mmCIF file of C-alpha atoms in Angstrom:
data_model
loop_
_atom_site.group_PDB
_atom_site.id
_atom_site.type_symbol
_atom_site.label_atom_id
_atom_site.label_comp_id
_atom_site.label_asym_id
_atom_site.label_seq_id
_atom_site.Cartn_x
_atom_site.Cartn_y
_atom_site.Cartn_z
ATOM 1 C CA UNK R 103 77.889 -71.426 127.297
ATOM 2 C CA UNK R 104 79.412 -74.607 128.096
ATOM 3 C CA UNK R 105 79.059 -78.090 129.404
ATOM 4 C CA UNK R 106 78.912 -77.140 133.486
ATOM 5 C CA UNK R 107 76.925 -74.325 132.877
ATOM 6 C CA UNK R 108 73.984 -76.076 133.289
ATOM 7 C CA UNK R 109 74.191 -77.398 137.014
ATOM 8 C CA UNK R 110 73.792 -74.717 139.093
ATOM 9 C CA UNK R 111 70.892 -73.304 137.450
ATOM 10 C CA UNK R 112 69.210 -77.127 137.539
ATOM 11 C CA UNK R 113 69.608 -77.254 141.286
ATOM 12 C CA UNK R 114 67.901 -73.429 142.182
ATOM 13 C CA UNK R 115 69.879 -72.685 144.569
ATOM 14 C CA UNK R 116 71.992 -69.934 142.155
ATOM 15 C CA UNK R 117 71.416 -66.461 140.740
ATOM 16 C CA UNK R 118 73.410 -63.773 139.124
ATOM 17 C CA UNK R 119 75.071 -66.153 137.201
ATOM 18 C CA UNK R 120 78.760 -64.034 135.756
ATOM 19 C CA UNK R 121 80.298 -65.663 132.388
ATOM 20 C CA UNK R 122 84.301 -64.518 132.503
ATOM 21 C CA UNK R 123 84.512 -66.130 128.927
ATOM 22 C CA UNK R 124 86.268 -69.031 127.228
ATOM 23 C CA UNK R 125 89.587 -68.791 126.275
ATOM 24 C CA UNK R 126 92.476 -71.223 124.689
ATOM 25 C CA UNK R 127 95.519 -71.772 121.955
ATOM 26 C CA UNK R 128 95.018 -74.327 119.524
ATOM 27 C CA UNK R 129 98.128 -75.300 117.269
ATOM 28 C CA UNK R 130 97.545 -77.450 114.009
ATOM 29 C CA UNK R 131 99.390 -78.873 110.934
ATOM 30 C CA UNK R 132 98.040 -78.983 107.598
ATOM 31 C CA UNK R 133 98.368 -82.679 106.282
ATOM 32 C CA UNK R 134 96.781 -82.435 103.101
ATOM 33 C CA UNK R 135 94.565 -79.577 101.679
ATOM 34 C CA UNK R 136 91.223 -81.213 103.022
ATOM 35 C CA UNK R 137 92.945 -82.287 106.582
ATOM 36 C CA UNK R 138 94.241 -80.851 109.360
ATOM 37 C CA UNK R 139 95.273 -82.524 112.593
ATOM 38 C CA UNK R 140 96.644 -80.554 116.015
ATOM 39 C CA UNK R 141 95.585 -79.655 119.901
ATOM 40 C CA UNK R 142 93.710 -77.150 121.540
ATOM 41 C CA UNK R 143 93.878 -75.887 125.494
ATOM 42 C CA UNK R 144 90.947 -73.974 126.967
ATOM 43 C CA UNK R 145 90.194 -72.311 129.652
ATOM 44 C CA UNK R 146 86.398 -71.521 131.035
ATOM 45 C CA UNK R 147 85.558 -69.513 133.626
ATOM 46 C CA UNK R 148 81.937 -68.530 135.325
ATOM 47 C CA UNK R 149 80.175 -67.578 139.072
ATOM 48 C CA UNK R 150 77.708 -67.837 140.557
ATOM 49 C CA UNK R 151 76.037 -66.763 143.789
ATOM 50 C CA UNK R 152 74.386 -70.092 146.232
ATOM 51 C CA UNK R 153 71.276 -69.689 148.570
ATOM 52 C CA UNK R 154 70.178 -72.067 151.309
ATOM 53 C CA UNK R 155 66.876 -72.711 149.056
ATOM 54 C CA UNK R 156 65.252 -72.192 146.158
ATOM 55 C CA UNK R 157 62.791 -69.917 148.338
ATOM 56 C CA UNK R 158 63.147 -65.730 147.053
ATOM 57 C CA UNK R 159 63.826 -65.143 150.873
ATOM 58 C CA UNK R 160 66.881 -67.594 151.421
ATOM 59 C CA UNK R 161 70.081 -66.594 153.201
ATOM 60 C CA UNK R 162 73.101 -65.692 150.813
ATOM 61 C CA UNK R 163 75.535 -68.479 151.316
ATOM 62 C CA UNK R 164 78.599 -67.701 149.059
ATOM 63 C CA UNK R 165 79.700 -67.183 145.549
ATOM 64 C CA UNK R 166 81.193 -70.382 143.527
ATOM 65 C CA UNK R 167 83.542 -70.030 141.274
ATOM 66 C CA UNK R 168 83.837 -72.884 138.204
ATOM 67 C CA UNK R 169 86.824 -73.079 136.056
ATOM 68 C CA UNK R 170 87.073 -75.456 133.565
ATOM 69 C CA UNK R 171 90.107 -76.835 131.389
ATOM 70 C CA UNK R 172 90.373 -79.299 128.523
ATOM 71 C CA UNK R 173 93.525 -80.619 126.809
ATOM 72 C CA UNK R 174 92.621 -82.588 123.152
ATOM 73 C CA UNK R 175 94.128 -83.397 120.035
ATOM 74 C CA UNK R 176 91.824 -82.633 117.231
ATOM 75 C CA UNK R 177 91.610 -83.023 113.587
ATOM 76 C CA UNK R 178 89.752 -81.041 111.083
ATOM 77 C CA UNK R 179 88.176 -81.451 107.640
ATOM 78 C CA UNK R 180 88.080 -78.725 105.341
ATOM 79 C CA UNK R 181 84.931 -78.779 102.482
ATOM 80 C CA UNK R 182 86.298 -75.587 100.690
ATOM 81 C CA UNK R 183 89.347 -74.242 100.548
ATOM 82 C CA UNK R 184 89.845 -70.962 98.678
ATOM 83 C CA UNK R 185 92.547 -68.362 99.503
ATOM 84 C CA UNK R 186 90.564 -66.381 101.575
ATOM 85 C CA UNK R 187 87.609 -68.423 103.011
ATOM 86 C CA UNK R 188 87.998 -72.276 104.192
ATOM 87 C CA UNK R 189 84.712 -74.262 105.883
ATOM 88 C CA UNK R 190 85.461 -77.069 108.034
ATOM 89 C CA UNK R 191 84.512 -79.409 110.260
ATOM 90 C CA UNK R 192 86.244 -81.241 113.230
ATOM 91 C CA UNK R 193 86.504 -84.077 116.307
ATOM 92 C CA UNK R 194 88.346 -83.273 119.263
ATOM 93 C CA UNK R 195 89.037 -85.777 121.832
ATOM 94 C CA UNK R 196 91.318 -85.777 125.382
ATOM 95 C CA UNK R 197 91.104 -84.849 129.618
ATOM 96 C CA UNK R 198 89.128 -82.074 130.853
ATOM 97 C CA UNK R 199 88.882 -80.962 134.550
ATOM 98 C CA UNK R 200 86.217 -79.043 136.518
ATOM 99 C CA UNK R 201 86.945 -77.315 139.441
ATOM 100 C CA UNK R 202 84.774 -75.670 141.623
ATOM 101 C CA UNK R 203 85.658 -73.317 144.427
ATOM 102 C CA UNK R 204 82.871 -71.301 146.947
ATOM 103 C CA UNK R 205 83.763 -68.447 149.132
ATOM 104 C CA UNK R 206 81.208 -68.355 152.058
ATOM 105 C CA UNK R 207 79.381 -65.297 153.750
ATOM 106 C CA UNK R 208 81.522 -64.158 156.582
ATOM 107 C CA UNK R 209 78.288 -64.739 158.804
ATOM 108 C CA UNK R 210 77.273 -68.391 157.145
ATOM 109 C CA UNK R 211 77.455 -70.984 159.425
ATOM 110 C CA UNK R 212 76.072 -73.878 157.795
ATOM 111 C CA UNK R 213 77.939 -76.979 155.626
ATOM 112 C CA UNK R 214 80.993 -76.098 153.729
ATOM 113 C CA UNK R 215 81.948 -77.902 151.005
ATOM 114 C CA UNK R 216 85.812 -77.786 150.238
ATOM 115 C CA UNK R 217 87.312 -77.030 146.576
ATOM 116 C CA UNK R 218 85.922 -79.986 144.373
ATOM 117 C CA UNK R 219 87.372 -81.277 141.650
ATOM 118 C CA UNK R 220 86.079 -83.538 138.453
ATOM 119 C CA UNK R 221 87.833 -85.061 136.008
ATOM 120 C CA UNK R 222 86.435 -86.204 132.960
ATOM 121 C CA UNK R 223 86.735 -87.302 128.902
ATOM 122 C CA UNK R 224 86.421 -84.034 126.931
ATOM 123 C CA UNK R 225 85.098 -84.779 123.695
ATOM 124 C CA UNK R 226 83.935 -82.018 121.302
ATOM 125 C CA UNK R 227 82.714 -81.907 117.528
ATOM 126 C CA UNK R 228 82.673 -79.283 115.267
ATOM 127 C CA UNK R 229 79.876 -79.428 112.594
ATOM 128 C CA UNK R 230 80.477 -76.434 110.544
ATOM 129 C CA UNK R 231 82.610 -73.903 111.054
ATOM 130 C CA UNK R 232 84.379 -71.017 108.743
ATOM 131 C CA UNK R 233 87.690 -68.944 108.451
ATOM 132 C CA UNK R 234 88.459 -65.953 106.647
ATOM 133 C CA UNK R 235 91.393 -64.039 106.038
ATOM 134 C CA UNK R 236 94.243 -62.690 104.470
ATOM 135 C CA UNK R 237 98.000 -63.259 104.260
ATOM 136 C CA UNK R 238 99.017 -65.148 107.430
ATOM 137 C CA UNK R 239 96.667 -63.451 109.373
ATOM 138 C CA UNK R 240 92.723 -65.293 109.706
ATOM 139 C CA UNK R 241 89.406 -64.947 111.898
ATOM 140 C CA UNK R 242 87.190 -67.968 112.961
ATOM 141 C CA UNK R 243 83.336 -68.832 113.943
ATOM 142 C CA UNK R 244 82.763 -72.251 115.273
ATOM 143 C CA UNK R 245 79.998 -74.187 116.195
ATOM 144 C CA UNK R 246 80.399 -76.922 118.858
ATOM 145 C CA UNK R 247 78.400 -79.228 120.500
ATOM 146 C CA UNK R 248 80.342 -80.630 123.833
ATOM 147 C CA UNK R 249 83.239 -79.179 126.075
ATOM 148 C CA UNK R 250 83.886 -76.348 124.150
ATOM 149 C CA UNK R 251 81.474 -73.426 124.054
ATOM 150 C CA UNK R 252 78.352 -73.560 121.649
ATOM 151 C CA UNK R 253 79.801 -70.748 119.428
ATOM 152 C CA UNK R 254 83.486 -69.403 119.426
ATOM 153 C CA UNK R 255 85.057 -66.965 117.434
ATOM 154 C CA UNK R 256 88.384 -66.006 117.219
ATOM 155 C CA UNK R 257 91.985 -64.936 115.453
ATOM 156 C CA UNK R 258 94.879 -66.756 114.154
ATOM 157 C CA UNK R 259 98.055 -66.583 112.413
ATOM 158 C CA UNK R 260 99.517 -69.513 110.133
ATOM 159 C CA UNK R 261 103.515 -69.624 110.281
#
């Protein structure tokens, strides 16, 4: 999971907690065969349904919706690069933006809080990662440790 993830589930006052997934493009340029330097976009999206309390009892408010977006330039550092397999590291640095959206209970009456908005640094590192593949097409598992999620995997195609 992801940055935000965390804050409903420190406050109590959410359960059923849905994860809709992460999801982005990222474009880079190979500078040099250790080197790599490019953006990424992503897009994360979760729910989660708020009570009045923390009690088991407490009345249903609503359901929040979070979606969060990042825009960073990034570079990357490759430690081996054969034709098939690469391992690499990376730094990613830009804006994010979290906004957060609750639909209320048709019969809640109490405080309403209106769409919020956040907007913060997004900074992200990559401390190992690998890719794997064959002819233009390639597959990737990445660790992360700050706006992106903890592990990501996904496809490519170099052009």
């Amino acid at each position: 999971k992801q940055l935000f993830a965390w804050i409903p589930a420190a406050a109590g006052h959410s359960r059923n907690w849905d994860y809709f997934g992460n999801y982005g493009l990222q474009y880079y340029y190979q500078v040099n065969w250790y080197c790599r330097v490019g953006g990424k976009l992503n897009w994360e999206i979760d729910a989660y349904d708020i009570y009045e309390s923390k009690a088991e009892d407490a009345k249903k408010k609503g359901v929040t919706r979070n979606n969060t977006v990042s825009l960073v330039a990034s570079v990357q550092f490759t430690y081996l690069n054969r034709p098939h397999v690469q391992l690499y590291s990376g730094a990613d640095v830009g804006v994010g933006a979290h906004f957060a959206n609750t639909r209320y209970e048709p019969d809640y009456t109490g405080d309403k809080q209106q769409p919020q908005g956040t907007w913060l640094p997004a900074v992200n590192i990559t401390p190992i990662a690998v890719a794997f593949g064959i002819w233009q097409v390639y597959g990737y598992v990445e660790t992360n440790v700050g706006y992106e999620s903890f592990i990501k995997a996904g496809l490519g195609v170099h052009f």
